[in-house]
Short mmCIF file of C-alpha atoms in Angstrom, two decimals:
data_model
loop_
_atom_site.label_atom_id
_atom_site.label_comp_id
_atom_site.label_asym_id
_atom_site.label_seq_id
_atom_site.Cartn_x
_atom_site.Cartn_y
_atom_site.Cartn_z
CA UNK N 180 -1.76 37.63 45.45
CA UNK N 181 0.42 39.44 43.01
CA UNK N 182 3.27 41.36 42.70
CA UNK N 183 5.72 41.68 45.83
CA UNK N 184 4.63 42.36 49.05
CA UNK N 185 2.72 40.18 51.20
CA UNK N 186 1.43 36.36 49.92
CA UNK N 187 -0.79 34.58 51.96
CA UNK N 188 -2.01 31.06 51.71
CA UNK N 189 -3.56 28.45 54.09
CA UNK N 190 -0.87 28.53 57.38
CA UNK N 191 1.64 30.37 55.15
CA UNK N 192 2.81 33.34 55.36
CA UNK N 193 5.77 34.86 52.84
CA UNK N 194 7.38 38.73 52.90
CA UNK N 195 9.04 39.16 49.41
CA UNK N 196 10.78 42.09 51.22
CA UNK N 197 11.96 41.11 54.57
CA UNK N 198 9.87 40.97 57.87
CA UNK N 199 7.36 37.91 58.40
CA UNK N 200 8.18 35.06 56.87
CA UNK N 201 8.30 31.29 57.42
CA UNK N 202 11.39 29.39 57.00
CA UNK N 203 11.34 25.69 56.05
CA UNK N 204 14.14 23.14 56.48
CA UNK N 205 13.60 21.52 53.27
CA UNK N 206 12.72 23.00 50.17
CA UNK N 207 11.98 20.25 47.40
CA UNK N 208 11.18 21.43 43.72
CA UNK N 209 8.98 18.86 41.81
CA UNK N 210 6.51 16.51 42.99
CA UNK N 211 7.46 13.19 40.69
CA UNK N 212 7.98 10.24 42.90
CA UNK N 213 12.30 10.89 43.61
CA UNK N 214 10.40 14.32 45.30
CA UNK N 215 7.90 12.93 47.16
CA UNK N 216 9.82 10.15 48.63
CA UNK N 217 12.57 12.64 49.76
CA UNK N 218 9.69 14.67 50.84
CA UNK N 219 8.47 11.63 53.26
CA UNK N 220 12.19 10.52 54.54
CA UNK N 221 13.17 13.93 55.50
CA UNK N 222 9.36 14.39 56.91
CA UNK N 223 10.09 11.55 59.09
CA UNK N 224 12.84 12.83 60.80
CA UNK N 225 11.46 16.09 61.78
CA UNK N 226 11.99 18.65 59.25
CA UNK N 227 10.27 20.84 58.01
CA UNK N 228 9.46 20.00 54.52
CA UNK N 229 7.54 22.02 51.71
CA UNK N 230 7.02 20.79 48.26
CA UNK N 231 6.36 22.82 45.33
CA UNK N 232 4.47 21.36 41.46
CA UNK N 233 4.30 23.52 38.76
CA UNK N 234 1.33 21.26 37.36
CA UNK N 235 -2.10 20.75 38.27
CA UNK N 236 -1.27 17.13 39.52
CA UNK N 237 1.10 15.84 41.83
CA UNK N 238 3.30 12.93 40.73
CA UNK N 239 5.80 13.61 37.76
CA UNK N 240 5.31 10.25 35.69
CA UNK N 241 2.86 8.83 38.05
CA UNK N 242 0.03 10.98 36.90
CA UNK N 243 -3.09 9.58 35.22
CA UNK N 244 -5.54 10.85 33.16
CA UNK N 245 -9.20 10.58 32.57
CA UNK N 246 -11.47 10.20 29.38
CA UNK N 247 -15.02 9.24 28.96
CA UNK N 248 -14.56 7.53 32.59
CA UNK N 249 -11.56 5.67 31.65
CA UNK N 250 -8.49 6.11 33.67
CA UNK N 251 -5.06 6.05 31.87
CA UNK N 252 -1.33 5.81 33.30
CA UNK N 253 0.69 8.03 31.64
CA UNK N 254 3.82 6.23 32.88
CA UNK N 255 3.30 3.41 35.15
CA UNK N 256 2.16 0.37 33.44
CA UNK N 257 3.65 -2.30 35.52
CA UNK N 258 5.92 -2.47 38.68
CA UNK N 259 8.48 -4.81 40.17
CA UNK N 260 10.18 -5.93 43.18
CA UNK N 261 7.13 -5.32 45.34
CA UNK N 262 6.94 -9.13 46.93
CA UNK N 263 6.93 -9.89 50.25
CA UNK N 264 10.36 -8.63 51.41
CA UNK N 265 12.07 -7.20 48.25
CA UNK N 266 13.60 -3.99 47.74
CA UNK N 267 10.97 -1.96 46.75
CA UNK N 268 8.90 -3.42 49.00
CA UNK N 269 10.89 -2.48 51.97
CA UNK N 270 11.36 1.14 50.70
CA UNK N 271 7.66 1.81 49.91
CA UNK N 272 7.04 0.18 53.65
CA UNK N 273 9.30 2.51 55.23
CA UNK N 274 7.74 5.57 53.56
CA UNK N 275 4.47 4.30 54.67
CA UNK N 276 2.73 3.57 51.70
CA UNK N 277 2.94 -0.25 50.89
CA UNK N 278 0.22 -1.62 52.92
CA UNK N 279 -2.16 0.85 51.18
CA UNK N 280 -1.37 0.34 47.42
CA UNK N 281 -4.22 -1.59 45.71
CA UNK N 282 -1.74 -3.99 43.48
CA UNK N 283 -2.63 -6.62 41.30
CA UNK N 284 -0.28 -9.59 40.60
CA UNK N 285 0.64 -9.86 37.14
CA UNK N 286 0.62 -13.70 35.60
CA UNK N 287 3.61 -15.91 35.74
CA UNK N 288 4.05 -14.76 32.20
CA UNK N 289 3.82 -11.04 32.58
CA UNK N 290 5.98 -10.21 29.41
CA UNK N 291 5.77 -11.67 25.97
CA UNK N 292 8.04 -10.61 22.99
CA UNK N 293 7.13 -11.22 19.74
CA UNK N 294 8.74 -10.68 15.94
CA UNK N 295 7.42 -9.69 12.98
CA UNK N 296 8.83 -12.40 11.06
CA UNK N 297 7.76 -15.38 12.93
CA UNK N 298 3.98 -16.43 14.58
CA UNK N 299 5.57 -17.25 17.80
CA UNK N 300 5.99 -15.25 20.93
CA UNK N 301 8.38 -15.64 23.66
CA UNK N 302 7.74 -15.61 27.39
CA UNK N 303 9.24 -13.78 30.18
CA UNK N 304 8.32 -15.36 33.45
CA UNK N 305 8.77 -13.90 36.79
CA UNK N 306 10.45 -16.02 39.46
CA UNK N 307 14.07 -17.14 38.17
CA UNK N 308 13.57 -20.57 38.04
CA UNK N 309 10.29 -19.98 36.06
CA UNK N 310 12.07 -17.49 33.76
CA UNK N 311 14.64 -20.55 32.72
CA UNK N 312 12.00 -22.96 32.53
CA UNK N 313 9.95 -21.12 30.04
CA UNK N 314 12.33 -20.14 28.20
CA UNK N 315 14.31 -23.40 28.34
CA UNK N 316 11.31 -24.69 26.50
CA UNK N 317 11.85 -22.64 23.58
CA UNK N 318 15.85 -23.05 23.57
CA UNK N 319 16.26 -26.48 25.24
CA UNK N 320 20.26 -26.35 24.49
CA UNK N 321 20.31 -22.97 25.64
CA UNK N 322 19.41 -23.63 29.38
CA UNK N 323 23.25 -23.35 30.95
CA UNK N 324 23.06 -19.92 29.36
CA UNK N 325 19.52 -18.61 30.80
CA UNK N 326 21.04 -20.16 34.21
CA UNK N 327 24.09 -17.90 33.78
CA UNK N 328 22.16 -14.89 32.91
CA UNK N 329 20.29 -14.89 35.86
CA UNK N 330 23.20 -15.26 38.35
CA UNK N 331 24.64 -12.16 36.29
CA UNK N 332 21.62 -10.12 36.69
CA UNK N 333 21.88 -10.65 40.41
CA UNK N 334 25.63 -10.32 40.39
CA UNK N 335 25.42 -6.78 38.72
CA UNK N 336 22.21 -5.94 40.85
CA UNK N 337 24.60 -6.55 44.15
CA UNK N 338 27.51 -4.24 42.75
CA UNK N 339 25.10 -1.14 43.34
CA UNK N 340 24.23 -1.48 47.20
CA UNK N 341 21.39 0.74 47.58
CA UNK N 342 19.49 -1.32 44.96
CA UNK N 343 19.86 -4.07 47.35
CA UNK N 344 18.81 -1.82 50.79
CA UNK N 345 22.65 -2.61 51.64
CA UNK N 346 25.49 -0.12 52.61
CA UNK N 347 28.91 0.15 50.80
CA UNK N 348 30.49 2.11 47.83
CA UNK N 349 29.70 -0.64 44.58
CA UNK N 350 30.06 0.61 41.29
CA UNK N 351 32.61 -1.84 40.11
CA UNK N 352 34.24 -0.60 36.93
CA UNK N 353 34.01 -4.22 35.49
CA UNK N 354 30.08 -3.62 35.69
CA UNK N 355 29.56 -0.09 34.58
CA UNK N 356 32.15 -0.33 31.54
CA UNK N 357 30.32 -3.39 30.27
CA UNK N 358 27.95 -2.81 27.25
CA UNK N 359 24.74 -4.72 26.37
CA UNK N 360 26.30 -5.62 23.23
CA UNK N 361 29.26 -7.30 24.65
CA UNK N 362 27.62 -9.04 27.52
CA UNK N 363 25.04 -10.78 25.17
CA UNK N 364 27.58 -11.33 22.65
CA UNK N 365 29.56 -13.30 25.63
CA UNK N 366 26.82 -15.25 27.05
CA UNK N 367 25.66 -16.76 23.80
CA UNK N 368 26.07 -17.62 19.52
CA UNK N 369 22.40 -18.01 19.55
CA UNK N 370 20.88 -14.75 17.95
CA UNK N 371 17.33 -15.08 18.74
CA UNK N 372 17.84 -15.84 21.96
CA UNK N 373 19.87 -12.73 22.40
CA UNK N 374 17.19 -10.92 20.90
CA UNK N 375 14.67 -12.42 23.14
CA UNK N 376 16.27 -11.16 26.10
CA UNK N 377 16.60 -7.75 25.07
CA UNK N 378 12.92 -7.43 23.84
CA UNK N 379 11.72 -5.62 26.55
CA UNK N 380 14.34 -3.10 26.27
CA UNK N 381 12.09 -0.26 26.18
CA UNK N 382 12.40 -0.21 29.72
CA UNK N 383 15.74 1.28 29.32
CA UNK N 384 15.51 2.88 25.69
CA UNK N 385 18.73 0.65 25.02
CA UNK N 386 21.34 1.42 22.12
CA UNK N 387 23.42 -1.71 22.03
CA UNK N 388 27.11 -0.81 22.22
CA UNK N 389 26.63 2.32 24.37
CA UNK N 390 24.05 1.14 27.18
CA UNK N 391 25.78 -0.57 29.97
CA UNK N 392 24.58 -3.69 30.89
CA UNK N 393 24.05 -2.85 34.57
CA UNK N 394 21.22 -0.71 33.18
CA UNK N 395 20.05 -3.73 31.54
CA UNK N 396 20.11 -5.48 34.86
CA UNK N 397 18.56 -3.16 37.40
CA UNK N 398 15.79 -2.44 34.99
CA UNK N 399 14.59 -5.93 34.24
CA UNK N 400 15.46 -7.85 37.40
CA UNK N 401 12.89 -6.37 39.58
CA UNK N 402 10.48 -7.54 36.67
CA UNK N 403 11.67 -10.55 37.64
CA UNK N 404 11.64 -10.99 40.95
CA UNK N 405 7.78 -10.02 40.86
CA UNK N 406 5.52 -7.88 38.67
CA UNK N 407 2.43 -6.07 39.73
CA UNK N 408 0.12 -3.53 38.08
CA UNK N 409 -1.34 -0.43 39.94
CA UNK N 410 -5.11 -1.21 40.10
CA UNK N 411 -5.93 2.60 40.48
CA UNK N 412 -2.86 3.53 38.25
CA UNK N 413 0.33 4.75 39.14
CA UNK N 414 -1.40 8.21 40.94
CA UNK N 415 -2.54 6.06 43.76
CA UNK N 416 1.69 6.39 44.41
CA UNK N 417 1.91 10.02 44.79
CA UNK N 418 -1.46 10.74 46.72
CA UNK N 419 -0.53 8.34 49.39
CA UNK N 420 3.18 9.42 49.75
CA UNK N 421 1.13 13.31 49.68
CA UNK N 422 -0.93 11.98 52.58
CA UNK N 423 2.14 10.38 54.24
CA UNK N 424 3.69 13.91 54.21
CA UNK N 425 0.63 16.12 55.21
CA UNK N 426 0.21 13.74 58.34
CA UNK N 427 4.06 14.49 59.06
CA UNK N 428 3.62 18.19 59.07
CA UNK N 429 4.97 18.59 55.72
CA UNK N 430 2.89 20.63 52.84
CA UNK N 431 2.82 20.55 49.22
CA UNK N 432 1.39 23.07 46.86
CA UNK N 433 0.53 22.50 43.30
CA UNK N 434 0.46 25.18 40.47
CA UNK N 435 3.60 26.98 42.07
CA UNK N 436 6.17 26.75 38.93
CA UNK N 437 9.81 27.83 40.35
CA UNK N 438 11.27 30.12 38.30
CA UNK N 439 14.84 30.95 40.04
CA UNK N 440 16.81 30.20 42.82
CA UNK N 441 18.29 32.66 44.89
CA UNK N 442 21.89 32.56 45.76
CA UNK N 443 23.98 34.27 48.63
CA UNK N 444 27.35 33.60 50.25
CA UNK N 445 27.49 30.13 48.08
CA UNK N 446 23.89 28.77 49.34
CA UNK N 447 20.43 29.11 47.83
CA UNK N 448 17.81 31.13 50.44
CA UNK N 449 14.80 30.90 48.21
CA UNK N 450 12.95 29.75 45.88
CA UNK N 451 10.79 32.29 43.66
CA UNK N 452 7.55 30.92 42.10
CA UNK N 453 5.86 32.39 38.97
CA UNK N 454 2.65 33.39 41.35
CA UNK N 455 5.16 35.95 42.86
CA UNK N 456 6.09 33.76 46.38
CA UNK N 457 9.03 33.49 47.64
CA UNK N 458 9.50 30.18 49.68
CA UNK N 459 13.01 29.88 51.98
CA UNK N 460 14.52 27.01 53.18
CA UNK N 461 17.88 25.45 54.69
CA UNK N 462 18.25 22.72 51.92
CA UNK N 463 16.83 22.53 48.71
CA UNK N 464 16.30 19.26 46.87
CA UNK N 465 15.81 19.52 42.58
CA UNK N 466 13.40 16.79 41.70
CA UNK N 467 13.49 18.49 37.90
CA UNK N 468 15.57 17.77 35.06
CA UNK N 469 19.09 18.49 36.12
CA UNK N 470 19.36 20.65 33.24
CA UNK N 471 16.71 22.89 34.27
CA UNK N 472 18.04 22.68 37.88
CA UNK N 473 21.26 24.26 36.92
CA UNK N 474 19.51 26.77 35.01
CA UNK N 475 17.52 27.72 37.76
CA UNK N 476 20.34 28.44 39.76
CA UNK N 477 22.59 30.06 37.50
CA UNK N 478 25.71 29.35 35.29
CA UNK N 479 27.91 31.69 37.36
CA UNK N 480 27.24 29.60 40.42
CA UNK N 481 28.99 26.43 39.23
CA UNK N 482 32.07 25.34 37.65
CA UNK N 483 32.05 26.06 33.77
CA UNK N 484 33.10 22.34 33.39
CA UNK N 485 30.48 21.14 35.19
CA UNK N 486 27.68 23.11 34.38
CA UNK N 487 28.78 22.63 30.53
CA UNK N 488 28.78 18.69 30.47
CA UNK N 489 25.39 18.47 32.58
CA UNK N 490 24.01 20.80 29.55
CA UNK N 491 25.60 19.11 27.28
CA UNK N 492 24.51 15.28 28.00
CA UNK N 493 22.72 13.76 25.45
CA UNK N 494 19.14 12.50 26.70
CA UNK N 495 17.03 8.88 25.85
CA UNK N 496 14.47 9.74 23.01
CA UNK N 497 11.04 10.19 23.61
CA UNK N 498 7.41 8.43 23.37
CA UNK N 499 4.83 8.38 21.19
CA UNK N 500 1.45 6.92 23.10
CA UNK N 501 -1.80 5.83 21.96
CA UNK N 502 -4.52 5.50 24.43
CA UNK N 503 -7.62 3.54 23.33
CA UNK N 504 -10.96 2.38 24.46
CA UNK N 505 -12.27 -0.84 23.05
CA UNK N 506 -16.08 -1.86 22.11
CA UNK N 507 -17.37 -4.06 24.75
CA UNK N 508 -16.92 -7.84 24.75
CA UNK N 509 -14.90 -7.70 21.30
CA UNK N 510 -11.01 -8.62 22.62
CA UNK N 511 -9.83 -11.06 24.62
CA UNK N 512 -8.01 -9.57 27.64
CA UNK N 513 -4.21 -10.68 27.68
CA UNK N 514 -2.87 -9.54 31.43
CA UNK N 515 0.64 -9.69 30.34
CA UNK N 516 2.64 -7.06 28.25
CA UNK N 517 3.52 -7.50 24.79
CA UNK N 518 6.81 -6.38 23.10
CA UNK N 519 6.68 -6.38 19.45
CA UNK N 520 9.53 -5.76 16.99
CA UNK N 521 10.13 -5.82 13.50
CA UNK N 522 12.43 -8.05 13.32
CA UNK N 523 15.23 -9.86 15.95
CA UNK N 524 17.85 -7.52 14.16
CA UNK N 525 15.35 -4.13 14.85
CA UNK N 526 16.06 -4.94 18.88
CA UNK N 527 19.02 -4.00 18.77
CA UNK N 528 18.35 -0.11 16.86
CA UNK N 529 14.99 0.61 17.60
CA UNK N 530 15.61 3.67 20.01
CA UNK N 531 17.56 5.19 17.09
CA UNK N 532 14.96 4.61 14.22
CA UNK N 533 14.74 6.23 11.12
CA UNK N 534 11.73 8.65 10.36
CA UNK N 535 10.79 6.12 7.57
CA UNK N 536 10.94 3.02 9.69
CA UNK N 537 8.79 4.60 12.58
CA UNK N 538 7.15 2.34 15.10
CA UNK N 539 9.46 -0.62 14.06
CA UNK N 540 8.50 -1.72 17.99
CA UNK N 541 5.80 -1.22 20.12
CA UNK N 542 4.63 -2.30 23.49
CA UNK N 543 0.88 -3.14 24.31
CA UNK N 544 -0.65 -3.24 27.51
CA UNK N 545 -4.33 -3.89 28.32
CA UNK N 546 -6.67 -3.41 31.07
CA UNK N 547 -9.69 -5.70 32.10
CA UNK N 548 -13.33 -4.83 31.64
CA UNK N 549 -15.19 -5.07 35.13
CA UNK N 550 -18.40 -5.05 33.43
CA UNK N 551 -17.16 -7.88 30.91
CA UNK N 552 -14.63 -9.94 32.84
CA UNK N 553 -11.83 -12.14 30.10
CA UNK N 554 -12.41 -9.32 28.15
CA UNK N 555 -10.32 -6.09 27.59
CA UNK N 556 -11.69 -2.09 27.99
CA UNK N 557 -8.93 -0.24 27.18
CA UNK N 558 -5.20 -0.38 25.72
CA UNK N 559 -2.21 1.75 25.63
CA UNK N 560 0.30 1.05 23.00
CA UNK N 561 4.02 3.06 23.68
CA UNK N 562 6.73 3.23 20.98
CA UNK N 563 9.54 6.01 20.51
CA UNK N 564 9.34 8.99 19.22
CA UNK N 565 12.49 11.57 18.89
CA UNK N 566 11.53 15.01 19.81
CA UNK N 567 12.62 16.37 16.41
CA UNK N 568 9.55 15.01 14.96
CA UNK N 569 7.62 17.32 16.84
CA UNK N 570 10.33 20.34 16.55
CA UNK N 571 7.72 22.19 14.43
CA UNK N 572 5.75 22.99 17.89
CA UNK N 573 8.57 23.35 20.40
CA UNK N 574 7.66 26.82 20.82
CA UNK N 575 3.91 25.89 22.23
CA UNK N 576 2.92 24.64 25.37
CA UNK N 577 -0.40 22.56 26.41
CA UNK N 578 -1.46 21.70 29.56
CA UNK N 579 -4.08 22.01 32.11
CA UNK N 580 -2.89 25.02 33.65
CA UNK N 581 -1.44 26.70 30.41
CA UNK N 582 -4.02 25.07 27.97
CA UNK N 583 -2.62 26.04 23.94
CA UNK N 584 -4.03 24.87 20.66
CA UNK N 585 -1.07 23.82 18.67
CA UNK N 586 -3.01 24.15 15.57
CA UNK N 587 -4.70 21.95 13.01
CA UNK N 588 -1.19 20.99 11.48
CA UNK N 589 -0.35 19.18 14.88
CA UNK N 590 -3.66 17.39 15.16
CA UNK N 591 -2.86 16.27 11.49
CA UNK N 592 0.21 14.81 12.51
CA UNK N 593 -1.05 12.78 15.38
CA UNK N 594 -4.19 11.51 13.36
CA UNK N 595 -1.05 10.41 10.73
CA UNK N 596 1.03 8.89 13.16
CA UNK N 597 -2.16 7.38 14.88
CA UNK N 598 -3.03 5.64 11.42
CA UNK N 599 0.39 4.58 10.69
CA UNK N 600 0.89 2.61 13.91
CA UNK N 601 -2.80 0.81 13.91
CA UNK N 602 -1.81 -0.01 10.74
CA UNK N 603 1.13 -1.40 11.80
CA UNK N 604 -0.51 -3.16 14.55
CA UNK N 605 -3.71 -4.34 12.63
CA UNK N 606 -1.12 -7.09 10.91
CA UNK N 607 -0.61 -8.65 14.15
CA UNK N 608 -3.42 -7.51 16.32
CA UNK N 609 -6.64 -7.24 13.62
CA UNK N 610 -9.33 -8.47 16.44
CA UNK N 611 -7.99 -5.12 18.67
CA UNK N 612 -7.74 -2.71 16.04
CA UNK N 613 -11.11 -3.43 14.74
CA UNK N 614 -12.47 -2.81 17.95
CA UNK N 615 -11.23 0.69 18.53
CA UNK N 616 -13.67 3.14 19.60
CA UNK N 617 -11.54 6.11 20.87
CA UNK N 618 -8.31 7.13 20.82
CA UNK N 619 -5.87 9.46 22.55
CA UNK N 620 -2.70 10.30 21.80
CA UNK N 621 0.57 11.76 24.03
CA UNK N 622 3.59 12.67 22.17
CA UNK N 623 6.92 13.95 23.47
CA UNK N 624 5.68 17.53 23.60
CA UNK N 625 3.06 15.82 26.06
CA UNK N 626 6.01 14.62 28.05
CA UNK N 627 8.14 17.88 28.21
CA UNK N 628 4.65 19.72 28.99
CA UNK N 629 3.15 17.40 32.22
CA UNK N 630 6.36 15.80 33.04
CA UNK N 631 9.09 18.56 32.38
CA UNK N 632 11.46 16.46 31.09
CA UNK N 633 14.24 18.11 28.65
CA UNK N 634 12.81 17.29 24.63
CA UNK N 635 10.32 14.88 26.75
CA UNK N 636 13.01 12.10 26.94
CA UNK N 637 11.76 8.91 28.59
CA UNK N 638 14.72 8.05 31.32
CA UNK N 639 16.96 11.19 31.34
CA UNK N 640 20.55 11.45 29.87
CA UNK N 641 22.08 8.32 27.89
CA UNK N 642 24.48 6.11 30.09
CA UNK N 643 27.30 4.45 28.19
CA UNK N 644 29.67 2.00 28.65
CA UNK N 645 32.60 3.65 27.07
CA UNK N 646 32.62 6.64 29.24
CA UNK N 647 30.79 5.82 32.14
CA UNK N 648 32.13 8.66 34.60
CA UNK N 649 31.02 11.21 32.18
CA UNK N 650 27.28 10.30 32.41
CA UNK N 651 27.18 10.04 36.92
CA UNK N 652 25.47 12.85 38.28
CA UNK N 653 25.90 12.43 41.85
CA UNK N 654 22.97 13.79 44.34
CA UNK N 655 24.91 16.39 46.24
CA UNK N 656 26.11 19.30 44.40
CA UNK N 657 29.18 21.96 45.11
CA UNK N 658 26.36 24.42 46.39
CA UNK N 659 26.15 23.37 49.95
CA UNK N 660 22.49 23.09 50.44
CA UNK N 661 21.35 21.99 47.19
CA UNK N 662 20.79 18.72 46.01
CA UNK N 663 19.51 16.30 43.23
CA UNK N 664 16.87 13.61 42.46
CA UNK N 665 14.54 12.28 40.11
CA UNK N 666 15.52 9.60 37.22
CA UNK N 667 18.38 11.45 36.41
CA UNK N 668 20.31 10.45 39.32
CA UNK N 669 20.59 6.79 39.77
CA UNK N 670 18.91 5.14 37.54
CA UNK N 671 15.12 5.73 36.02
CA UNK N 672 11.77 3.69 36.41
CA UNK N 673 9.59 3.31 39.99
CA UNK N 674 12.87 1.26 41.68
CA UNK N 675 15.07 3.67 40.31
CA UNK N 676 13.89 6.63 41.34
CA UNK N 677 13.04 5.72 44.83
CA UNK N 678 16.36 4.08 45.27
CA UNK N 679 18.10 7.73 43.49
CA UNK N 680 15.88 9.33 46.46
CA UNK N 681 17.65 7.27 48.96
CA UNK N 682 20.89 8.09 47.91
CA UNK N 683 20.20 11.79 47.98
CA UNK N 684 18.65 11.67 51.54
CA UNK N 685 21.56 9.58 52.54
CA UNK N 686 23.92 12.68 51.45
CA UNK N 687 21.52 14.28 53.99
CA UNK N 688 21.07 11.93 56.67
CA UNK N 689 24.25 9.59 57.06
CA UNK N 690 23.59 6.53 54.73
CA UNK N 691 24.20 4.26 57.08
CA UNK N 692 22.10 6.02 59.50
CA UNK N 693 19.31 5.73 56.92
CA UNK N 694 19.29 2.32 55.68
CA UNK N 695 19.64 1.00 59.54
CA UNK N 696 16.38 2.67 60.17
CA UNK N 697 15.02 1.28 56.80
CA UNK N 698 16.07 -2.31 57.47
CA UNK N 699 14.79 -1.91 60.98
CA UNK N 700 11.54 -0.93 59.77
#
């Protein structure tokens, strides 16, 4: 199975230089959520679909990993809008996985926002009325502002019809051009309430004067509608989608990294992989970083202005993730997430921290120990980390498929950062830090190598309220049979990427047609 000539898989035959080959209707490059949802939707229409994944595990950000018989999520820590009849519930029902997901509803207060300069933590509750009631107890004179905020969230989300499983154009100028900072300045004069309401902005790596308010609204609204945890981790979503795809006659292959897309007559006709395989198709959907997608096609096949704009798009920062195993029956389990910030002011610029101010925020979540109910078993702490902090090891690659040690200096770097983060946590969660048994670390390099995002970014390119069209990436390209999907299209997150896949498939199947089928289901 090397070089040119015939390459065989079960039920597959390709010929690199003519002769017999298998032709697909759709070839999808990348098996993240956007690619898999697109694959199932298109396979449901009777199209012959093939998914190619470069890594050893399907799923992109849905991947999990196991250490000491404990399962850790890489990217899915909780999911919103999965209540009966809500938007993600409807989309997941259509692709055939909703009834098979093992979910656990989070408590009414699913997030707490904490500041290092005060002892109180502020509750973020699911359910619009509960959200207002819980926060009004802390801000009794701001109830009308909270009611307006909920109304504005819903109004903003309705400006994006696919988010609401509706047809239409949306994208009103007053919605896409309003920044987070300007919105909250107009909402209330209470600076503490403003900080609380943007306290979980790690969900979108917000920058106060740049991030559009619609990014905040689309991310936050879904969790206020309903919040759930995946009992078996986020990888169950990708496993169910792969199962559904194969039931529909589709195919999916791991360890097949696409290295080039071949173009002829203004159309892509095949994908070449690192194993020397040629996979032909009528349509190609790229579930990769948009920068990489265009590079695989070749600069010469796009308008220079478009290609250069995509390559120049700034991306959101990356993450440092600390995963830990706790000593049994030592730490009380908390079913909610905790977003900790140094102070109310640091909330607004946490994503653009200075190195000497690292870990000025973190998100903490726990899993419960089934052997000791009421106690925590594992924990995950996420905080921002810029890629330039690991740039010294930029030329290394370390995955299951390409194992490569990064050296002693890298291990020392991770150990020092772990100690720094635990020391900061110890001031506020001493019992947890004292009960740590083992820890495992992911850096921006881990996210880059396993997820494939440029510089390990968390949420794709930065949306800018000051120039919204500059950062818009359409799912349909100027190449007739090339489409894009993933968190660089539409929005990030489980719901955002799913909606983005709907947008991509709408370009292929017709939006009204597809939405009618989804609503009918």
